[in-house]
């Protein structure tokens, strides 16, 4: 983009400036690089027409006039320069690892008064509707959900031909699916990018036609299948910690599997396609006003809640809570405690806990690099403070500072309890954390695990559908990106081991 403002600015760049600024109107037309220039000209004409829009012309003059507004030029350079500001308005460490591959300009743009686009993903309010054909309705817990629009020019920006003809969608076959994968006899669109030129299926009759086979690392067969063609790719998929019993023994330790994979899809940040249990985004909308006094009054009878059914784990979280209870009251829900909460009623159960208690323990079963599960994200949209226990340093990347409590900052359960008791007695400090939380949204996808009769057994929460949009884009740009190959999946899997706890003293 030209660094000269005023007479030398192009219509398209000015249009991008107006879109990124999002200050003229509460509703902004989202640009794309292949937009017709006549549309841009008409948009600019409407904005600068003083009869039609009295504020438009002065706004443009003020922003681009470096004498009247010396900050205007610098603002334009900063917000559109992806080298200087690769995350746009969301420039903190939060969100750095969630950048999409298909939208180079990642400036945050307002779509309407409730939705916005960031890093190529539109975040929109979740429709409060139940899943089809479920006997035990369980509304979605995430207040926002993603949508990835298809921009043909950007999607094929890495191809030799900028806009190749799409006559048939590429098929992604779940050869060994995870439990929450949608089973289907036919192909179906990608979940949050349905216009992308890819389809998904679990039916192996599409084996020969599939461009990519996805294998759940826990359920591998003795030998990998023979590829239908030299272009067919294999992807290793995993959401579980290496300490999971499912990896005893590791089925991919055989010579046949160790060099079979082209890509990895894992919670780890060094995966080809990282998948997380949730993502954090700063909400551009003003926080909803709350009666925080009433919030505190509802918590008069509860301090700390913990929900757990897997009692003995490698992180020894049960021992940690046993020590913690010596210094502060902890009510334990689930199979490991005396309080019950039905998993088929997630939303009502979570609301009840968030209303009664001040703190929720989100303690992972394993302390592994990058391993942060739905335990952390599921209560972040509620009026309760999450206390997380993970591998040290993970939350610096995956969460927003000042919105949670990290046990890694305390040498022992007694020291953590000391801080929790302090917050319990200091309403101002406690509410400051809740107010900071309200500046962000927490997005995860709901995946219902169904019984044979179609009813929901319980809900799984993840951030996986959007990364599959990235997989699709990669499949169509192999010549530019290279198909890659994982030299040794066992060596890769073991390269970031879990650790034993050191904070029980």
Coordinates of C-alpha atoms in Angstrom, one line a residue:
X1 CA 0.0 0.0 0.0
X2 CA 1.2 3.5 -0.8
X3 CA 2.5 5.4 2.2
X4 CA 1.3 8.7 0.7
X5 CA -2.1 9.8 1.9
X6 CA -4.5 12.3 0.4
X7 CA -4.4 12.7 -3.4
X8 CA -2.4 9.5 -3.9
X9 CA -4.6 7.1 -2.0
X10 CA -6.3 4.5 -4.2
X11 CA -10.0 3.8 -4.0
X12 CA -9.5 0.3 -2.9
X13 CA -7.1 1.2 -0.1
X14 CA -9.4 4.0 1.1
X15 CA -12.2 1.5 1.1
X16 CA -10.1 -0.8 3.3
X17 CA -9.4 2.0 5.6
X18 CA -13.1 2.9 6.1
X19 CA -13.9 -0.8 6.6
X20 CA -11.2 -1.3 9.2
X21 CA -12.0 1.9 11.1
X22 CA -15.7 0.9 11.3
X23 CA -16.7 4.3 12.6
X24 CA -19.0 5.8 10.0
X25 CA -21.9 3.4 10.7
X26 CA -22.9 0.5 12.8
X27 CA -23.2 -1.6 9.7
X28 CA -20.1 -1.9 7.4
X29 CA -19.8 -3.5 4.0
X30 CA -17.1 -6.1 4.2
X31 CA -14.5 -5.8 1.4
X32 CA -12.9 -8.6 -0.6
X33 CA -10.0 -8.3 -3.0
X34 CA -12.1 -9.3 -6.0
X35 CA -14.9 -6.8 -5.4
X36 CA -16.1 -4.9 -8.4
X37 CA -14.6 -1.4 -8.5
X38 CA -17.9 0.1 -9.5
X39 CA -19.2 -1.0 -6.1
X40 CA -16.2 0.7 -4.4
X41 CA -16.8 3.9 -6.4
X42 CA -20.5 4.0 -5.5
X43 CA -19.7 3.3 -1.8
X44 CA -17.1 6.2 -1.7
X45 CA -19.6 8.4 -3.5
X46 CA -22.3 7.7 -1.0
X47 CA -19.9 8.3 1.9
X48 CA -18.5 11.5 0.6
X49 CA -21.8 13.0 -0.6
X50 CA -22.4 15.7 1.9
X51 CA -26.1 15.7 1.0
X52 CA -26.6 12.0 1.6
X53 CA -24.1 11.8 4.4
X54 CA -23.0 14.9 6.2
X55 CA -20.5 13.2 8.3
X56 CA -18.8 11.2 5.6
X57 CA -16.8 13.9 3.8
X58 CA -15.4 15.6 6.9
X59 CA -14.4 12.2 8.3
X60 CA -12.4 11.4 5.1
X61 CA -10.8 14.8 5.1
X62 CA -9.8 14.6 8.7
X63 CA -8.4 11.1 8.5
X64 CA -6.3 11.7 5.4
X65 CA -5.2 15.3 6.1
X66 CA -1.9 14.9 7.8
X67 CA -1.8 18.6 8.8
X68 CA -5.2 18.6 10.5
X69 CA -4.8 15.0 11.8
X70 CA -1.1 13.8 11.9
X71 CA -2.3 10.6 13.5
X72 CA -4.4 9.7 10.5
X73 CA -1.6 8.6 8.3
X74 CA 0.1 6.6 11.0
X75 CA -3.2 4.9 11.9
X76 CA -3.7 3.9 8.3
X77 CA -0.2 2.5 8.0
X78 CA -0.3 0.6 11.3
X79 CA -3.7 -1.0 10.8
X80 CA -3.1 -2.2 7.2
X81 CA 0.5 -3.1 7.5
X82 CA 0.5 -6.9 8.3
X83 CA 4.2 -7.0 8.8
X84 CA 4.1 -4.2 11.4
X85 CA 0.9 -5.4 12.9
X86 CA 0.1 -9.0 11.9
X87 CA -2.8 -9.3 14.3
X88 CA -4.6 -6.0 13.5
X89 CA -6.5 -4.6 16.4
X90 CA -5.9 -7.8 18.3
X91 CA -2.2 -7.4 18.7
X92 CA -1.5 -8.9 22.1
X93 CA -0.3 -12.5 22.6
X94 CA -3.9 -13.6 22.7
X95 CA -4.9 -15.0 19.3
X96 CA -1.4 -15.0 17.7
X97 CA -1.6 -18.7 17.0
X98 CA -5.2 -18.6 15.6
X99 CA -4.4 -16.7 12.4
X100 CA -6.1 -18.1 9.3
X101 CA -4.1 -19.0 6.3
X102 CA -6.5 -17.6 3.7
X103 CA -6.9 -13.9 4.6
X104 CA -3.6 -12.0 4.6
X105 CA -5.1 -8.8 6.0
X106 CA -6.2 -9.8 9.5
X107 CA -7.6 -6.4 10.6
X108 CA -10.7 -6.7 12.8
X109 CA -13.7 -5.5 10.9
X110 CA -17.2 -4.8 12.2
X111 CA -19.9 -6.7 10.2
X112 CA -22.9 -5.5 12.1
X113 CA -23.6 -4.3 15.7
X114 CA -23.2 -7.9 17.0
X115 CA -20.8 -9.7 14.6
X116 CA -17.3 -9.0 13.3
X117 CA -14.6 -10.5 11.1
X118 CA -11.1 -11.3 12.4
X119 CA -8.3 -13.3 10.7
X120 CA -10.8 -14.4 8.0
X121 CA -13.4 -15.7 10.5
X122 CA -16.7 -14.1 11.1
X123 CA -17.8 -14.3 14.8
X124 CA -21.5 -14.1 15.1
X125 CA -24.0 -14.7 18.0
X126 CA -24.9 -18.3 18.4
X127 CA -28.5 -19.1 17.6
X128 CA -30.2 -20.6 20.7
X129 CA -31.7 -23.7 19.1
X130 CA -31.5 -27.3 20.0
X131 CA -29.9 -30.0 17.9
X132 CA -32.2 -31.9 15.6
X133 CA -33.7 -35.2 16.6
X134 CA -32.4 -35.1 20.1
X135 CA -34.4 -36.6 22.9
X136 CA -32.6 -34.6 25.6
X137 CA -32.2 -31.1 24.4
X138 CA -28.9 -29.4 25.2
X139 CA -28.6 -25.8 23.9
X140 CA -25.2 -24.6 22.7
X141 CA -23.0 -23.3 25.5
X142 CA -20.9 -20.9 23.4
X143 CA -22.5 -17.5 22.9
X144 CA -20.6 -16.9 19.6
X145 CA -19.9 -19.2 16.7
X146 CA -17.6 -18.9 13.7
X147 CA -18.3 -18.7 10.0
X148 CA -15.7 -18.6 7.3
X149 CA -16.8 -17.0 4.1
X150 CA -15.5 -18.3 0.7
X151 CA -13.5 -15.7 -1.2
X152 CA -12.3 -17.5 -4.4
X153 CA -9.5 -15.1 -5.2
X154 CA -8.0 -15.3 -1.7
X155 CA -8.6 -19.0 -1.3
X156 CA -6.6 -19.8 -4.4
X157 CA -4.0 -17.1 -3.8
X158 CA -1.2 -19.7 -3.6
X159 CA -2.1 -21.5 -6.8
X160 CA -0.3 -21.1 -10.1
X161 CA -3.7 -20.2 -11.6
X162 CA -5.3 -17.5 -9.3
X163 CA -8.9 -18.7 -9.8
X164 CA -9.0 -22.2 -11.1
X165 CA -12.3 -23.8 -12.1
X166 CA -13.9 -25.8 -9.3
X167 CA -16.0 -28.6 -11.0
X168 CA -15.9 -31.1 -8.2
X169 CA -15.3 -30.8 -4.4
X170 CA -12.3 -32.5 -2.8
X171 CA -13.4 -35.2 -0.3
X172 CA -12.0 -35.5 3.2
X173 CA -12.6 -39.0 4.5
X174 CA -12.6 -39.8 8.2
X175 CA -11.0 -43.3 7.8
X176 CA -10.7 -43.7 11.6
X177 CA -13.1 -41.1 13.1
X178 CA -13.1 -39.8 16.6
X179 CA -16.2 -40.5 18.7
X180 CA -17.9 -37.1 18.1
X181 CA -17.4 -37.1 14.3
X182 CA -20.7 -36.8 12.4
X183 CA -21.3 -40.2 10.8
X184 CA -22.8 -40.1 7.3
X185 CA -23.3 -42.5 4.4
X186 CA -22.9 -39.6 2.0
X187 CA -20.7 -36.5 1.8
X188 CA -21.6 -33.3 3.6
X189 CA -20.3 -29.7 3.6
X190 CA -17.6 -28.5 6.0
X191 CA -19.4 -27.3 9.1
X192 CA -18.5 -23.6 9.4
X193 CA -17.3 -23.0 5.8
X194 CA -20.0 -24.8 3.8
X195 CA -19.2 -22.9 0.6
X196 CA -15.6 -24.1 0.5
X197 CA -14.9 -26.6 -2.3
X198 CA -14.5 -29.6 0.0
X199 CA -16.8 -32.3 1.5
X200 CA -16.5 -34.6 4.4
X201 CA -17.6 -38.2 5.0
X202 CA -17.1 -41.3 7.2
X203 CA -18.1 -43.7 4.4
X204 CA -15.2 -45.7 3.1
X205 CA -16.9 -46.3 -0.2
X206 CA -15.4 -42.8 -1.1
X207 CA -11.9 -44.1 -0.4
X208 CA -10.7 -43.9 -4.0
X209 CA -12.1 -40.5 -4.6
X210 CA -10.8 -38.9 -1.3
X211 CA -8.0 -36.4 -1.4
X212 CA -7.3 -36.7 2.3
X213 CA -7.7 -39.6 4.8
X214 CA -7.9 -38.6 8.5
X215 CA -6.9 -41.1 11.2
X216 CA -7.7 -40.9 14.9
X217 CA -4.3 -41.7 16.5
X218 CA -6.0 -43.8 19.2
X219 CA -7.8 -46.2 16.9
X220 CA -5.3 -47.1 14.2
X221 CA -5.4 -50.5 12.5
X222 CA -2.4 -52.8 12.4
X223 CA -1.3 -51.5 9.0
X224 CA -2.2 -48.4 7.0
X225 CA -4.3 -48.8 3.9
X226 CA -2.6 -48.6 0.5
X227 CA -3.1 -45.1 -1.0
X228 CA -5.5 -44.9 -3.8
X229 CA -3.1 -42.6 -5.7
X230 CA 0.2 -40.9 -5.1
X231 CA -1.6 -37.7 -4.5
X232 CA -3.8 -39.0 -1.6
X233 CA -2.7 -37.6 1.7
X234 CA -2.9 -39.0 5.3
X235 CA -3.4 -36.9 8.4
X236 CA -2.8 -37.9 12.0
X237 CA -5.5 -36.5 14.3
X238 CA -5.4 -36.4 18.1
X239 CA -7.2 -34.5 20.9
X240 CA -5.9 -36.6 23.9
X241 CA -2.9 -36.1 26.1
X242 CA 0.0 -38.6 25.6
X243 CA -0.8 -39.9 29.1
X244 CA -4.2 -41.2 28.0
X245 CA -4.7 -45.0 28.4
X246 CA -5.6 -45.1 24.7
X247 CA -1.9 -44.7 23.9
X248 CA -0.8 -47.9 25.7
X249 CA 0.6 -49.2 23.5
X250 CA 1.1 -46.6 20.8
X251 CA -0.5 -48.1 17.7
X252 CA 1.6 -45.8 15.4
X253 CA 4.9 -47.1 16.7
X254 CA 5.1 -49.8 14.0
X255 CA 7.3 -49.1 11.0
X256 CA 4.3 -49.2 8.7
X257 CA 2.7 -46.2 10.4
X258 CA 5.7 -44.1 11.5
X259 CA 6.3 -42.6 8.1
X260 CA 2.7 -42.8 6.8
X261 CA 1.5 -39.3 7.6
X262 CA 1.7 -36.1 5.6
X263 CA 0.1 -33.8 8.1
X264 CA -0.8 -33.6 11.8
X265 CA -3.9 -32.2 13.4
X266 CA -3.5 -31.9 17.2
X267 CA -4.0 -29.6 20.2
X268 CA -0.2 -28.9 20.0
X269 CA 0.8 -25.6 18.5
X270 CA 3.5 -27.3 16.4
X271 CA 0.9 -29.3 14.5
X272 CA 0.3 -28.7 10.8
X273 CA -3.2 -27.7 11.8
X274 CA -3.6 -26.9 15.5
X275 CA -7.0 -27.7 17.0
X276 CA -7.9 -26.2 20.4
X277 CA -10.7 -26.8 22.8
X278 CA -11.7 -23.2 22.5
X279 CA -10.4 -19.8 21.4
X280 CA -10.5 -16.3 23.0
X281 CA -11.3 -13.2 21.2
X282 CA -11.6 -9.6 22.3
X283 CA -15.2 -8.5 21.9
X284 CA -15.5 -5.2 19.9
X285 CA -19.0 -4.7 21.4
X286 CA -19.4 -2.9 24.7
X287 CA -19.9 -5.3 27.6
X288 CA -23.5 -5.9 28.6
X289 CA -24.3 -3.8 31.8
X290 CA -24.6 -6.0 34.8
X291 CA -25.7 -5.7 38.4
X292 CA -22.5 -7.0 40.0
X293 CA -23.9 -6.4 43.4
X294 CA -26.6 -9.0 42.7
X295 CA -23.9 -11.3 41.2
X296 CA -22.1 -11.3 44.5
X297 CA -25.2 -11.7 46.6
X298 CA -26.1 -15.0 44.8
X299 CA -22.7 -16.4 45.8
X300 CA -23.1 -16.0 49.5
X301 CA -23.2 -19.8 50.2
X302 CA -20.5 -21.1 47.9
X303 CA -16.8 -20.5 47.4
X304 CA -15.1 -23.1 45.2
X305 CA -16.6 -25.7 42.9
X306 CA -14.8 -28.6 41.1
X307 CA -16.4 -30.9 38.5
X308 CA -14.5 -34.2 38.0
X309 CA -15.2 -37.9 37.2
X310 CA -11.7 -39.2 36.5
X311 CA -10.3 -39.4 40.0
X312 CA -6.7 -40.7 39.6
X313 CA -4.7 -38.8 37.0
X314 CA -1.0 -38.2 36.2
X315 CA -1.4 -34.5 37.2
X316 CA -2.4 -35.7 40.7
X317 CA -5.1 -33.1 40.8
X318 CA -7.1 -35.0 43.4
X319 CA -4.1 -34.7 45.8
X320 CA -3.9 -31.0 45.0
X321 CA -7.5 -30.4 45.8
X322 CA -7.2 -32.5 49.0
X323 CA -4.5 -30.1 50.2
X324 CA -6.5 -27.1 49.0
X325 CA -9.5 -28.1 51.0
X326 CA -7.5 -27.8 54.2
X327 CA -7.5 -24.0 53.6
X328 CA -10.8 -23.3 51.7
X329 CA -14.1 -25.0 51.2
X330 CA -14.4 -26.9 47.9
X331 CA -17.6 -28.6 46.7
X332 CA -16.8 -31.5 44.3
X333 CA -19.3 -32.5 41.6
X334 CA -19.3 -35.6 39.5
X335 CA -18.1 -39.2 40.1
X336 CA -15.3 -38.1 42.4
X337 CA -17.5 -36.1 44.8
X338 CA -20.8 -35.9 46.6
X339 CA -22.5 -33.3 44.5
X340 CA -24.2 -34.3 41.2
X341 CA -24.7 -32.5 37.9
X342 CA -26.2 -34.3 34.9
X343 CA -24.0 -34.0 31.8
X344 CA -27.1 -34.1 29.6
X345 CA -28.0 -30.7 31.1
X346 CA -24.8 -28.8 30.6
X347 CA -26.2 -25.3 30.3
X348 CA -28.5 -25.4 33.4
X349 CA -25.8 -27.2 35.4
X350 CA -23.1 -24.7 34.5
X351 CA -25.5 -21.8 35.2
X352 CA -26.3 -23.2 38.6
X353 CA -22.6 -23.6 39.5
X354 CA -21.7 -20.1 38.2
X355 CA -24.5 -18.5 40.1
X356 CA -23.6 -20.1 43.5
X357 CA -19.8 -20.2 43.5
X358 CA -17.1 -17.6 43.2
X359 CA -14.4 -19.9 41.7
X360 CA -14.3 -23.0 39.5
X361 CA -11.4 -25.4 39.3
X362 CA -10.4 -26.2 35.7
X363 CA -7.6 -28.8 36.6
X364 CA -6.3 -30.8 33.7
X365 CA -5.7 -34.6 34.1
X366 CA -2.3 -34.2 32.5
X367 CA 0.4 -31.5 32.6
X368 CA 1.4 -31.5 28.9
X369 CA 2.6 -28.7 26.6
X370 CA -0.3 -26.9 24.9
X371 CA -2.9 -29.2 26.6
X372 CA -5.8 -27.0 27.7
X373 CA -9.3 -28.7 27.5
X374 CA -12.9 -27.5 27.6
X375 CA -12.6 -27.4 31.4
X376 CA -11.0 -24.0 31.0
X377 CA -13.3 -22.5 28.4
X378 CA -16.7 -23.7 29.5
X379 CA -17.1 -21.3 32.4
X380 CA -15.3 -18.3 31.0
X381 CA -18.5 -16.8 29.7
X382 CA -20.1 -17.0 33.1
X383 CA -19.9 -14.8 36.2
X384 CA -17.4 -17.0 38.0
X385 CA -13.6 -17.0 38.0
X386 CA -11.8 -20.0 36.5
X387 CA -8.8 -21.4 38.3
X388 CA -6.6 -23.3 35.9
X389 CA -3.9 -25.9 36.5
X390 CA -2.0 -26.7 33.3
X391 CA 1.5 -27.1 31.9
X392 CA 3.3 -23.8 32.8
X393 CA 3.1 -21.0 30.2
X394 CA 0.3 -22.4 28.1
X395 CA -2.3 -19.8 29.1
X396 CA 0.0 -16.9 28.2
X397 CA -0.9 -17.9 24.6
X398 CA -4.3 -19.4 24.7
X399 CA -6.1 -17.0 27.1
X400 CA -6.5 -13.3 28.0
X401 CA -4.4 -12.0 30.9
X402 CA -6.3 -10.8 33.9
X403 CA -9.3 -13.0 33.2
X404 CA -8.4 -16.2 35.2
X405 CA -6.2 -17.5 38.0
X406 CA -3.2 -19.8 37.1
X407 CA -2.0 -22.2 39.8
X408 CA 1.5 -22.0 38.3
X409 CA 1.8 -18.6 40.0
X410 CA 1.5 -20.2 43.4
X411 CA 4.1 -22.5 45.0
X412 CA 1.5 -24.7 46.8
X413 CA -2.2 -25.3 47.3
X414 CA -1.9 -23.4 50.6
X415 CA -0.6 -20.3 48.7
X416 CA -3.4 -20.5 46.1
X417 CA -6.0 -20.8 48.9
X418 CA -4.5 -17.7 50.5
X419 CA -5.2 -15.7 47.4
X420 CA -8.7 -17.1 46.8
X421 CA -9.6 -16.3 50.4
X422 CA -8.3 -12.8 49.8
X423 CA -10.5 -12.3 46.7
X424 CA -13.4 -13.8 48.6
X425 CA -13.2 -11.0 51.1
X426 CA -12.4 -8.2 48.7
X427 CA -15.3 -7.6 46.4
X428 CA -13.6 -4.8 44.4
X429 CA -10.7 -7.0 43.4
X430 CA -12.9 -10.0 42.7
X431 CA -15.2 -7.9 40.5
X432 CA -12.3 -6.4 38.6
X433 CA -11.5 -9.9 37.2
X434 CA -15.2 -10.4 36.2
X435 CA -15.2 -7.1 34.4
X436 CA -12.1 -7.9 32.6
X437 CA -13.6 -11.3 31.5
X438 CA -16.6 -9.4 30.0
X439 CA -14.3 -7.8 27.5
X440 CA -13.7 -11.1 25.7
X441 CA -15.7 -13.9 24.1
X442 CA -15.0 -17.6 24.4
X443 CA -15.7 -19.6 21.3
X444 CA -15.9 -23.4 21.0
X445 CA -17.9 -25.7 18.8
X446 CA -20.4 -28.2 20.3
X447 CA -20.3 -31.8 19.1
X448 CA -23.0 -34.0 20.4
X449 CA -22.1 -37.6 21.2
X450 CA -25.2 -39.7 20.3
X451 CA -26.5 -43.1 21.2
X452 CA -27.7 -45.6 18.6
X453 CA -31.2 -44.2 18.8
X454 CA -30.0 -40.7 18.0
X455 CA -30.3 -39.2 21.5
X456 CA -27.4 -37.2 23.0
X457 CA -25.3 -39.0 25.5
X458 CA -23.3 -35.9 26.3
X459 CA -21.7 -32.9 24.6
X460 CA -18.1 -32.6 23.4
X461 CA -16.6 -29.1 23.0
X462 CA -13.8 -28.2 20.6
X463 CA -12.4 -25.8 18.0
X464 CA -11.9 -28.1 15.1
X465 CA -14.4 -27.2 12.2
X466 CA -12.5 -23.9 11.4
X467 CA -9.1 -25.7 11.1
X468 CA -10.7 -28.1 8.7
X469 CA -11.5 -25.0 6.5
X470 CA -7.7 -24.5 6.5
X471 CA -7.2 -28.1 5.5
X472 CA -9.5 -27.6 2.6
X473 CA -7.6 -24.5 1.5
X474 CA -4.3 -26.4 1.7
X475 CA -5.6 -29.3 -0.3
X476 CA -6.4 -26.9 -3.2
X477 CA -3.0 -25.3 -3.0
X478 CA -0.6 -28.2 -2.8
X479 CA 1.7 -27.1 -5.6
X480 CA 2.4 -23.9 -3.7
X481 CA 2.5 -25.3 -0.2
X482 CA 3.9 -28.8 -0.8
X483 CA 2.3 -31.9 0.5
X484 CA 4.8 -32.3 3.3
X485 CA 5.5 -35.5 5.1
X486 CA 6.0 -36.3 8.8
X487 CA 9.3 -38.3 8.9
X488 CA 8.5 -40.1 12.1
X489 CA 5.1 -39.7 13.8
X490 CA 6.3 -41.5 16.9
X491 CA 9.3 -39.2 17.3
X492 CA 7.0 -36.2 16.8
X493 CA 4.4 -37.4 19.3
X494 CA 7.1 -38.0 21.9
X495 CA 9.0 -34.8 21.3
X496 CA 6.9 -32.7 23.8
X497 CA 6.5 -35.0 26.9
X498 CA 4.2 -34.3 29.8
X499 CA 5.6 -33.5 33.2
X500 CA 5.0 -34.6 36.8
X501 CA 3.6 -32.0 39.2
X502 CA 5.9 -30.1 41.4
X503 CA 3.4 -27.9 43.3
X504 CA 2.0 -30.3 45.9
X505 CA 4.4 -29.3 48.6

